[in-house]
mmCIF file of C-alpha atoms and ligand atoms in Angstrom:
data_model
loop_
_atom_site.group_PDB
_atom_site.id
_atom_site.type_symbol
_atom_site.label_atom_id
_atom_site.label_comp_id
_atom_site.label_asym_id
_atom_site.label_seq_id
_atom_site.Cartn_x
_atom_site.Cartn_y
_atom_site.Cartn_z
ATOM 1 C CA MET O 136 0.000 0.000 0.000
ATOM 2 C CA ASN O 137 1.516 3.329 -0.959
ATOM 3 C CA GLU O 138 1.089 6.604 0.914
ATOM 4 C CA ALA O 139 -1.910 7.802 -1.081
ATOM 5 C CA GLU O 140 -3.688 4.456 -0.787
ATOM 6 C CA ARG O 141 -3.058 4.345 2.934
ATOM 7 C CA TYR O 142 -4.409 7.846 3.357
ATOM 8 C CA HIS O 143 -7.562 7.248 1.338
ATOM 9 C CA GLU O 144 -8.289 3.710 2.525
ATOM 10 C CA ILE O 145 -7.346 3.934 6.198
ATOM 11 C CA ASP O 146 -6.781 7.452 7.525
ATOM 12 C CA LEU O 147 -9.534 9.401 5.815
ATOM 13 C CA PRO O 148 -12.414 6.976 6.499
ATOM 14 C CA PHE O 149 -11.282 6.744 10.116
ATOM 15 C CA TYR O 150 -11.224 10.518 10.362
ATOM 16 C CA ARG O 151 -14.693 10.908 8.872
ATOM 17 C CA ASP O 152 -16.291 8.139 10.963
ATOM 18 C CA GLU O 153 -14.502 8.320 14.298
ATOM 19 C CA ILE O 154 -12.604 11.573 14.708
ATOM 20 C CA ALA O 155 -14.485 14.415 13.000
ATOM 21 C CA PRO O 156 -17.678 13.862 15.061
ATOM 22 C CA LEU O 157 -15.672 14.491 18.254
ATOM 23 C CA LEU O 158 -14.270 17.858 17.218
ATOM 24 C CA PRO O 159 -15.502 21.448 17.412
ATOM 25 C CA PRO O 160 -15.672 23.484 14.173
ATOM 26 C CA ARG O 161 -12.092 24.605 14.652
ATOM 27 C CA VAL O 162 -9.245 22.930 16.473
ATOM 28 C CA LEU O 163 -6.217 24.412 18.255
ATOM 29 C CA ASP O 164 -3.086 22.310 18.631
ATOM 30 C CA PHE O 165 -1.013 23.756 21.451
ATOM 31 C CA HIS O 166 2.312 22.032 20.737
ATOM 32 C CA VAL O 167 3.820 21.954 17.242
ATOM 33 C CA HIS O 168 7.462 22.155 16.173
ATOM 34 C CA ILE O 169 8.678 23.702 12.945
ATOM 35 C CA TRP O 170 12.252 23.930 11.762
ATOM 36 C CA ARG O 171 14.293 24.075 8.584
ATOM 37 C CA ARG O 172 17.361 22.065 7.714
ATOM 38 C CA GLU O 173 19.537 25.166 7.727
ATOM 39 C CA HIS O 174 18.723 25.742 11.420
ATOM 40 C CA TRP O 175 20.861 22.803 12.544
ATOM 41 C CA ARG O 176 24.311 23.720 13.828
ATOM 42 C CA GLU O 177 25.056 20.019 14.015
ATOM 43 C CA LYS O 178 22.896 17.013 13.268
ATOM 44 C CA PRO O 179 22.648 14.898 16.418
ATOM 45 C CA TRP O 180 21.475 11.813 14.556
ATOM 46 C CA GLU O 181 24.646 11.825 12.465
ATOM 47 C CA THR O 182 26.818 11.542 15.572
ATOM 48 C CA ASP O 183 27.249 8.654 17.963
ATOM 49 C CA ALA O 184 26.535 10.914 20.917
ATOM 50 C CA ASP O 185 24.318 9.416 23.589
ATOM 51 C CA GLY O 186 20.731 10.187 22.811
ATOM 52 C CA GLY O 187 21.599 11.640 19.415
ATOM 53 C CA LYS O 188 18.931 9.575 17.715
ATOM 54 C CA TYR O 189 16.242 10.285 20.310
ATOM 55 C CA MET O 190 12.911 11.312 18.820
ATOM 56 C CA VAL O 191 14.086 13.013 15.659
ATOM 57 C CA VAL O 192 11.843 12.031 12.775
ATOM 58 C CA GLN O 193 13.037 14.221 9.973
ATOM 59 C CA GLU O 194 15.665 16.739 9.003
ATOM 60 C CA GLU O 195 13.196 19.557 8.611
ATOM 61 C CA TYR O 196 9.549 20.390 9.156
ATOM 62 C CA PRO O 197 8.923 23.785 7.617
ATOM 63 C CA PRO O 198 5.604 25.656 7.931
ATOM 64 C CA GLU O 199 4.547 24.412 4.498
ATOM 65 C CA ALA O 200 4.854 20.816 5.692
ATOM 66 C CA LEU O 201 2.789 21.637 8.773
ATOM 67 C CA ASP O 202 0.089 23.215 6.605
ATOM 68 C CA ALA O 203 0.064 20.150 4.382
ATOM 69 C CA ASP O 204 -0.182 17.746 7.321
ATOM 70 C CA LEU O 205 -2.980 19.681 9.005
ATOM 71 C CA GLY O 206 -4.811 19.886 5.682
ATOM 72 C CA ARG O 207 -4.563 16.136 5.264
ATOM 73 C CA MET O 208 -5.470 15.316 8.844
ATOM 74 C CA PHE O 209 -8.326 17.814 9.182
ATOM 75 C CA PRO O 210 -9.656 18.172 5.637
ATOM 76 C CA ASP O 211 -12.991 19.670 6.702
ATOM 77 C CA ARG O 212 -12.005 22.270 9.318
ATOM 78 C CA PRO O 213 -9.272 24.736 10.217
ATOM 79 C CA CYS O 214 -6.616 23.647 12.675
ATOM 80 C CA GLU O 215 -4.711 26.433 14.406
ATOM 81 C CA ALA O 216 -1.372 25.793 16.052
ATOM 82 C CA VAL O 217 0.999 27.100 18.700
ATOM 83 C CA CYS O 218 4.376 26.743 16.984
ATOM 84 C CA PHE O 219 8.034 26.826 17.960
ATOM 85 C CA GLY O 220 11.379 25.560 16.777
ATOM 86 C CA PHE O 221 13.329 22.487 17.771
ATOM 87 C CA PRO O 222 14.410 23.323 21.338
ATOM 88 C CA SER O 223 17.855 21.756 21.293
ATOM 89 C CA PRO O 224 21.407 23.016 21.762
ATOM 90 C CA ALA O 225 22.121 21.540 18.311
ATOM 91 C CA VAL O 226 19.980 24.253 16.721
ATOM 92 C CA ASP O 227 20.836 27.876 15.871
ATOM 93 C CA LEU O 228 18.207 29.424 18.122
ATOM 94 C CA ALA O 229 18.404 32.920 16.688
ATOM 95 C CA ARG O 230 17.595 31.593 13.229
ATOM 96 C CA THR O 231 14.838 29.242 14.270
ATOM 97 C CA ASN O 232 13.243 31.901 16.503
ATOM 98 C CA ALA O 233 13.333 34.445 13.680
ATOM 99 C CA ASP O 234 11.690 31.927 11.378
ATOM 100 C CA THR O 235 8.979 31.167 13.940
ATOM 101 C CA ALA O 236 8.314 34.894 14.420
ATOM 102 C CA ARG O 237 7.644 35.261 10.697
ATOM 103 C CA LEU O 238 5.027 32.531 10.978
ATOM 104 C CA GLY O 239 3.084 34.718 13.395
ATOM 105 C CA ALA O 240 1.892 36.791 10.432
ATOM 106 C CA THR O 241 -0.177 33.799 9.312
ATOM 107 C CA PRO O 242 -3.685 33.688 10.811
ATOM 108 C CA GLY O 243 -4.087 30.752 13.184
ATOM 109 C CA ARG O 244 -0.366 30.380 13.889
ATOM 110 C CA TYR O 245 0.871 31.464 17.332
ATOM 111 C CA PRO O 246 4.635 31.579 17.826
ATOM 112 C CA LEU O 247 6.540 30.794 21.010
ATOM 113 C CA LEU O 248 10.147 31.867 21.491
ATOM 114 C CA ILE O 249 12.699 29.261 22.418
ATOM 115 C CA ALA O 250 14.162 30.734 25.581
ATOM 116 C CA GLY O 251 15.711 29.574 28.799
ATOM 117 C CA LYS O 252 17.929 30.622 31.636
ATOM 118 C CA GLY O 253 20.446 33.093 30.266
ATOM 119 C CA VAL O 254 19.884 32.118 26.619
ATOM 120 C CA GLN O 255 19.142 35.758 25.826
ATOM 121 C CA SER O 256 20.104 38.784 27.894
ATOM 122 C CA PRO O 257 17.077 40.351 29.651
ATOM 123 C CA GLU O 258 17.073 43.247 27.157
ATOM 124 C CA GLU O 259 17.379 40.942 24.188
ATOM 125 C CA LEU O 260 14.650 38.675 25.519
ATOM 126 C CA ARG O 261 12.239 41.581 25.885
ATOM 127 C CA ARG O 262 13.102 42.865 22.427
ATOM 128 C CA GLN O 263 12.643 39.459 20.812
ATOM 129 C CA VAL O 264 9.306 38.806 22.518
ATOM 130 C CA ARG O 265 7.954 42.222 21.562
ATOM 131 C CA GLU O 266 9.257 42.457 18.023
ATOM 132 C CA GLY O 267 8.572 38.827 17.213
ATOM 133 C CA GLY O 268 5.041 38.919 18.595
ATOM 134 C CA PHE O 269 5.713 35.842 20.686
ATOM 135 C CA PHE O 270 3.018 34.575 23.047
ATOM 136 C CA GLY O 271 5.602 33.177 25.421
ATOM 137 C CA TYR O 272 8.422 30.702 25.686
ATOM 138 C CA LYS O 273 9.089 27.161 24.694
ATOM 139 C CA VAL O 274 11.750 26.424 27.271
ATOM 140 C CA LEU O 275 15.039 25.206 25.809
ATOM 141 C CA LEU O 276 16.012 21.624 26.602
ATOM 142 C CA ASN O 277 19.656 22.358 27.166
ATOM 143 C CA TRP O 278 20.871 18.786 26.871
ATOM 144 C CA TYR O 279 20.986 16.031 24.272
ATOM 145 C CA GLY O 280 18.505 13.207 23.871
ATOM 146 C CA ASP O 281 16.873 11.557 26.861
ATOM 147 C CA ASP O 282 19.582 12.411 29.385
ATOM 148 C CA TYR O 283 17.491 14.545 31.706
ATOM 149 C CA GLY O 284 20.016 14.278 34.524
ATOM 150 C CA ASP O 285 19.728 16.265 37.710
ATOM 151 C CA ILE O 286 18.432 19.473 36.199
ATOM 152 C CA ALA O 287 15.886 21.475 38.215
ATOM 153 C CA VAL O 288 13.222 23.811 36.869
ATOM 154 C CA SER O 289 15.264 26.750 38.194
ATOM 155 C CA ASP O 290 18.161 25.639 35.957
ATOM 156 C CA MET O 291 15.914 25.935 32.902
ATOM 157 C CA LEU O 292 14.268 29.284 33.710
ATOM 158 C CA GLY O 293 15.828 32.110 35.685
ATOM 159 C CA PRO O 294 14.458 35.219 37.407
ATOM 160 C CA ALA O 295 14.952 37.370 34.306
ATOM 161 C CA GLU O 296 12.869 35.093 32.076
ATOM 162 C CA MET O 297 10.202 34.746 34.737
ATOM 163 C CA ALA O 298 9.993 38.472 35.511
ATOM 164 C CA LEU O 299 9.150 39.212 31.879
ATOM 165 C CA ALA O 300 6.650 36.339 31.780
ATOM 166 C CA GLU O 301 5.011 37.771 34.889
ATOM 167 C CA GLU O 302 4.860 41.270 33.457
ATOM 168 C CA LEU O 303 3.370 40.294 30.108
ATOM 169 C CA GLY O 304 1.345 37.251 31.163
ATOM 170 C CA LEU O 305 3.442 35.084 28.876
ATOM 171 C CA LEU O 306 2.935 31.377 28.333
ATOM 172 C CA VAL O 307 5.741 29.173 29.565
ATOM 173 C CA LEU O 308 5.623 25.822 27.794
ATOM 174 C CA LEU O 309 7.802 23.616 29.916
ATOM 175 C CA HIS O 310 9.052 20.108 29.281
ATOM 176 C CA VAL O 311 9.890 19.081 32.834
ATOM 177 C CA PRO O 312 13.318 17.520 33.478
ATOM 178 C CA ARG O 313 14.553 14.491 35.429
ATOM 179 C CA ALA O 314 13.838 10.806 35.119
ATOM 180 C CA GLY O 315 10.974 11.034 37.606
ATOM 181 C CA ARG O 316 9.094 13.585 35.474
ATOM 182 C CA LEU O 317 6.340 15.560 37.210
ATOM 183 C CA ALA O 318 6.258 12.772 39.806
ATOM 184 C CA ASP O 319 9.762 13.816 40.941
ATOM 185 C CA PRO O 320 9.570 15.874 44.180
ATOM 186 C CA VAL O 321 12.316 18.229 42.945
ATOM 187 C CA VAL O 322 10.337 18.963 39.766
ATOM 188 C CA GLN O 323 7.130 19.387 41.728
ATOM 189 C CA ALA O 324 8.780 21.808 44.144
ATOM 190 C CA GLY O 325 10.248 23.798 41.249
ATOM 191 C CA VAL O 326 6.938 24.112 39.432
ATOM 192 C CA ARG O 327 5.068 25.037 42.605
ATOM 193 C CA ASP O 328 7.633 27.620 43.587
ATOM 194 C CA TYR O 329 7.549 29.400 40.216
ATOM 195 C CA ALA O 330 3.796 29.145 39.761
ATOM 196 C CA ARG O 331 3.259 30.867 43.107
ATOM 197 C CA ARG O 332 6.017 33.437 42.750
ATOM 198 C CA TYR O 333 4.909 34.396 39.243
ATOM 199 C CA PRO O 334 1.104 34.169 39.302
ATOM 200 C CA GLY O 335 0.833 36.304 36.152
ATOM 201 C CA ALA O 336 2.741 33.771 34.052
ATOM 202 C CA ARG O 337 0.841 30.763 32.731
ATOM 203 C CA PHE O 338 2.704 27.475 32.763
ATOM 204 C CA VAL O 339 1.799 24.750 30.306
ATOM 205 C CA LEU O 340 3.435 21.438 31.165
ATOM 206 C CA ALA O 341 4.229 19.643 27.938
ATOM 207 C CA HIS O 342 3.120 16.026 27.592
ATOM 208 C CA CYS O 343 1.056 16.315 30.810
ATOM 209 C CA GLY O 344 4.323 16.711 32.699
ATOM 210 C CA ARG O 345 5.740 13.796 30.669
ATOM 211 C CA CYS O 346 3.325 11.409 32.367
ATOM 212 C CA TYR O 347 2.464 8.795 29.749
ATOM 213 C CA LEU O 348 1.510 6.092 32.254
ATOM 214 C CA PRO O 349 -1.426 6.179 34.671
ATOM 215 C CA ASP O 350 0.730 5.486 37.724
ATOM 216 C CA GLU O 351 3.028 8.387 36.839
ATOM 217 C CA MET O 352 0.089 10.747 36.462
ATOM 218 C CA ARG O 353 -1.469 9.561 39.707
ATOM 219 C CA GLU O 354 1.737 10.362 41.575
ATOM 220 C CA ALA O 355 2.303 13.656 39.787
ATOM 221 C CA VAL O 356 -0.872 15.581 39.353
ATOM 222 C CA GLY O 357 -1.645 16.347 42.993
ATOM 223 C CA ALA O 358 1.347 18.674 43.022
ATOM 224 C CA VAL O 359 -0.233 21.043 40.490
ATOM 225 C CA ALA O 360 -3.944 20.520 41.138
ATOM 226 C CA ASP O 361 -4.363 23.702 43.178
ATOM 227 C CA LEU O 362 -2.194 25.915 40.945
ATOM 228 C CA GLU O 363 -4.605 27.894 38.787
ATOM 229 C CA ASN O 364 -1.852 29.087 36.442
ATOM 230 C CA VAL O 365 -0.557 25.596 35.590
ATOM 231 C CA TYR O 366 -2.002 23.795 32.572
ATOM 232 C CA LEU O 367 -1.311 20.420 30.984
ATOM 233 C CA ASP O 368 -0.842 19.815 27.262
ATOM 234 C CA THR O 369 -1.703 16.424 25.816
ATOM 235 C CA ALA O 370 1.181 16.127 23.334
ATOM 236 C CA MET O 371 1.876 12.443 22.672
ATOM 237 C CA VAL O 372 -0.360 11.328 25.541
ATOM 238 C CA MET O 373 -2.540 8.550 24.150
ATOM 239 C CA ASP O 374 -3.646 6.767 27.277
ATOM 240 C CA PRO O 375 -7.246 7.605 28.288
ATOM 241 C CA THR O 376 -6.631 6.756 31.948
ATOM 242 C CA VAL O 377 -3.751 9.242 32.169
ATOM 243 C CA LEU O 378 -5.993 11.962 30.773
ATOM 244 C CA GLN O 379 -8.902 10.942 32.979
ATOM 245 C CA ILE O 380 -6.743 11.300 36.097
ATOM 246 C CA ALA O 381 -5.513 14.671 34.838
ATOM 247 C CA LEU O 382 -9.014 15.967 34.125
ATOM 248 C CA GLU O 383 -10.313 14.788 37.477
ATOM 249 C CA ALA O 384 -7.487 16.540 39.310
ATOM 250 C CA VAL O 385 -7.168 19.868 37.495
ATOM 251 C CA GLY O 386 -10.626 20.211 35.963
ATOM 252 C CA PRO O 387 -11.720 20.563 32.344
ATOM 253 C CA GLN O 388 -10.345 24.075 31.802
ATOM 254 C CA ARG O 389 -6.658 23.446 32.428
ATOM 255 C CA VAL O 390 -6.065 20.688 29.884
ATOM 256 C CA VAL O 391 -5.275 21.674 26.281
ATOM 257 C CA TYR O 392 -5.218 19.493 23.196
ATOM 258 C CA ALA O 393 -1.710 19.251 21.744
ATOM 259 C CA THR O 394 0.153 16.782 19.562
ATOM 260 C CA ASP O 395 3.923 17.405 19.222
ATOM 261 C CA LEU O 396 3.797 17.391 15.415
ATOM 262 C CA PRO O 397 5.678 16.245 13.426
ATOM 263 C CA ILE O 398 6.285 13.317 15.799
ATOM 264 C CA ALA O 399 2.545 12.702 16.030
ATOM 265 C CA ALA O 400 2.286 12.490 12.241
ATOM 266 C CA MET O 401 3.748 9.015 12.564
ATOM 267 C CA ARG O 402 1.239 6.252 12.149
ATOM 268 C CA GLY O 403 1.032 4.098 15.232
ATOM 269 C CA ARG O 404 0.386 4.550 18.909
ATOM 270 C CA ARG O 405 2.287 5.259 22.094
ATOM 271 C CA VAL O 406 1.656 2.365 24.468
ATOM 272 C CA TYR O 407 3.030 1.293 27.788
ATOM 273 C CA VAL O 408 4.484 -2.065 28.733
ATOM 274 C CA MET O 409 5.028 -2.705 32.442
ATOM 275 C CA ASP O 410 6.498 0.593 33.614
ATOM 276 C CA HIS O 411 7.768 2.159 30.387
ATOM 277 C CA TRP O 412 6.334 3.590 27.193
ATOM 278 C CA MET O 413 7.191 2.967 23.551
ATOM 279 C CA ASP O 414 5.841 4.027 20.184
ATOM 280 C CA VAL O 415 4.554 1.126 18.104
ATOM 281 C CA VAL O 416 4.746 2.405 14.531
ATOM 282 C CA LEU O 417 4.526 1.298 10.937
ATOM 283 C CA PRO O 418 7.882 0.326 9.405
ATOM 284 C CA GLY O 419 10.008 2.989 7.738
ATOM 285 C CA TYR O 420 10.530 5.610 10.437
ATOM 286 C CA PRO O 421 14.051 6.316 11.693
ATOM 287 C CA PRO O 422 15.048 4.278 14.748
ATOM 288 C CA SER O 423 14.848 5.884 18.194
ATOM 289 C CA GLY O 424 16.325 3.260 20.478
ATOM 290 C CA PRO O 425 13.907 1.381 22.721
ATOM 291 C CA TYR O 426 11.345 4.167 22.382
ATOM 292 C CA ARG O 427 10.276 3.268 18.855
ATOM 293 C CA VAL O 428 9.289 -0.222 17.730
ATOM 294 C CA ALA O 429 8.289 -0.905 14.126
ATOM 295 C CA ALA O 430 5.503 -3.478 13.946
ATOM 296 C CA PRO O 431 6.416 -6.253 11.500
ATOM 297 C CA ALA O 432 4.054 -7.021 8.629
ATOM 298 C CA VAL O 433 1.757 -9.978 9.244
ATOM 299 C CA GLY O 434 0.773 -12.128 6.261
ATOM 300 C CA GLY O 435 2.316 -9.568 3.948
ATOM 301 C CA HIS O 436 0.271 -6.696 5.387
ATOM 302 C CA ASP O 437 1.328 -3.901 7.695
ATOM 303 C CA ILE O 438 -0.752 -3.464 10.821
ATOM 304 C CA ARG O 439 -3.654 -1.080 10.484
ATOM 305 C CA ALA O 440 -2.514 2.165 12.018
ATOM 306 C CA THR O 441 -3.242 5.843 11.548
ATOM 307 C CA PHE O 442 -1.802 9.196 12.605
ATOM 308 C CA MET O 443 -0.939 9.472 16.293
ATOM 309 C CA VAL O 444 -2.756 12.812 16.160
ATOM 310 C CA TYR O 445 -6.011 10.856 15.905
ATOM 311 C CA GLU O 446 -5.025 8.556 18.765
ATOM 312 C CA ILE O 447 -4.471 11.595 21.006
ATOM 313 C CA ILE O 448 -7.910 12.957 20.076
ATOM 314 C CA LEU O 449 -9.546 9.604 20.788
ATOM 315 C CA ALA O 450 -7.809 9.220 24.133
ATOM 316 C CA LEU O 451 -8.833 12.716 25.168
ATOM 317 C CA HIS O 452 -12.403 12.076 24.099
ATOM 318 C CA ARG O 453 -12.573 8.806 26.038
ATOM 319 C CA ALA O 454 -11.191 10.481 29.134
ATOM 320 C CA ALA O 455 -13.699 13.330 28.814
ATOM 321 C CA GLU O 456 -16.517 10.824 28.504
ATOM 322 C CA ARG O 457 -15.452 8.931 31.616
ATOM 323 C CA VAL O 458 -15.205 12.136 33.624
ATOM 324 C CA GLY O 459 -18.630 13.197 32.334
ATOM 325 C CA LEU O 460 -17.625 16.480 30.711
ATOM 326 C CA SER O 461 -20.353 18.482 29.012
ATOM 327 C CA ALA O 462 -20.284 19.097 25.269
ATOM 328 C CA GLY O 463 -19.050 22.627 25.924
ATOM 329 C CA GLU O 464 -16.250 21.419 28.172
ATOM 330 C CA ARG O 465 -15.175 18.895 25.558
ATOM 331 C CA GLU O 466 -15.042 21.620 22.933
ATOM 332 C CA GLY O 467 -12.941 23.605 25.374
ATOM 333 C CA LEU O 468 -10.281 20.920 25.407
ATOM 334 C CA PHE O 469 -9.869 21.082 21.644
ATOM 335 C CA TYR O 470 -10.081 24.832 21.194
ATOM 336 C CA HIS O 471 -11.383 27.317 23.759
ATOM 337 C CA ASN O 472 -9.068 26.475 26.669
ATOM 338 C CA GLY O 473 -6.047 27.118 24.502
ATOM 339 C CA ALA O 474 -7.572 30.170 22.839
ATOM 340 C CA ALA O 475 -8.250 31.695 26.251
ATOM 341 C CA LEU O 476 -4.622 31.141 27.219
ATOM 342 C CA LEU O 477 -3.425 32.931 24.093
ATOM 343 C CA ALA O 478 -5.908 35.766 24.599
ATOM 344 C CA GLY O 479 -4.512 36.396 28.071
ATOM 345 C CA VAL O 480 -1.065 37.441 26.878
ATOM 346 C CA ARG O 481 -0.544 41.189 27.312
ATOM 347 C CA GLY O 482 1.433 43.783 25.476
ATOM 348 C CA LEU O 483 2.047 42.040 22.173
ATOM 349 C CA GLY O 484 3.146 44.126 19.217
HETATM 350 ZN ZN1 ZN J 1181 7.669 18.887 21.641
#
C-alpha cells in the first residue's frame, strides 16, 4: 500500500467516521514544532553521541509541511497551532526563533520563542518577545537526547525570564526535566515555587508533565492541582486513563489538546508495557532506540494504524466521557481552553 492508498483507505475513512464527530468546528493544537534544515548547527542523529537519535523524525519540518499535514489530517475544518522551533542546543536558536516569528503573520499560527535561563540577555529577551510577537516561551532543553540528569526547573528558567513572563502574562511551555518527570519531588517543588512566585505567568506542562503512564500521572498531578496558572498539554499522551486522572485533578479548563507534530504524524500509537512507554509504529521511520518499535508485517500486510494525532484525540475524548464532561467542556479541550490562554497574553506588538 503506498502513501496515497493508505491515506484514502485507512486514515480518511477513520477521520470521517470516528474523529471528525468528536471535534468542534475549529481545532487548536497547542504544541507543534517547525524547523528548517539550515537551522541545525550540528545534526545529532549523524553523531554517535548518547541520545543523538532520540525522537528526531526528519531533518526539517517547515511551515509548508505543517500546513500540508494539518490539511490532510483535518480536511474539513481549520486547525490552528501554537508553533516553535526544535528546542535543542544543536539548533541555531536565533535563526529558528526568527523563522517562527515570521510565521506569526499567518492567521491561526501562534509563535513561542525558544528561551531559557540566560539564553538571551534580559534586554534581548524583551526585544525578541515584543518584536517577534511571541506569546511566550518554549523552554530550551539544554541537553541532548533523553539524558534529563539532575536538572531542576530553576536551571531551565531564571528570574529574568520569569519576571518578563510575569509582566506580560506570557505562556511558559515547559518540558519538565529528570527521570521522575512531574512525579519527581524536585520537579514538583520547582513548578510550585515558580507558579506561586509568578502568578501572572501561565505554565503549560508539555506532555502532561511527561506522564504517559497512569501510575506516573497519579503520583504527579496532585502537586499542580491547586495551581490555577498551571495547565497540561496532551502532546503524545494517548492513554485515556492518564488523561482521565488529569481531568479529574485539574478540571476541564486546564487541559489543552496538543500533539507534538511532526512526531505525532507518525502512524502508530504510544503504548506502555510494564512501567515504560514505547511508540509502536509502521515500518520505515528512523530508529529511536527502545522508544520506537516498528511493527512487523503480518501475512504480507502492515498493521492497520493511523496518525498518532487521531489517537491523542480519541484518548482525550474517552477520558472526557469517563469524567462526564459536558459538550461545551469537551469543545474547550480542543479549542477554547487554549484560545483563552493565548488571549490572556498582554502587550504584544
Ligand atoms: Zn515537543
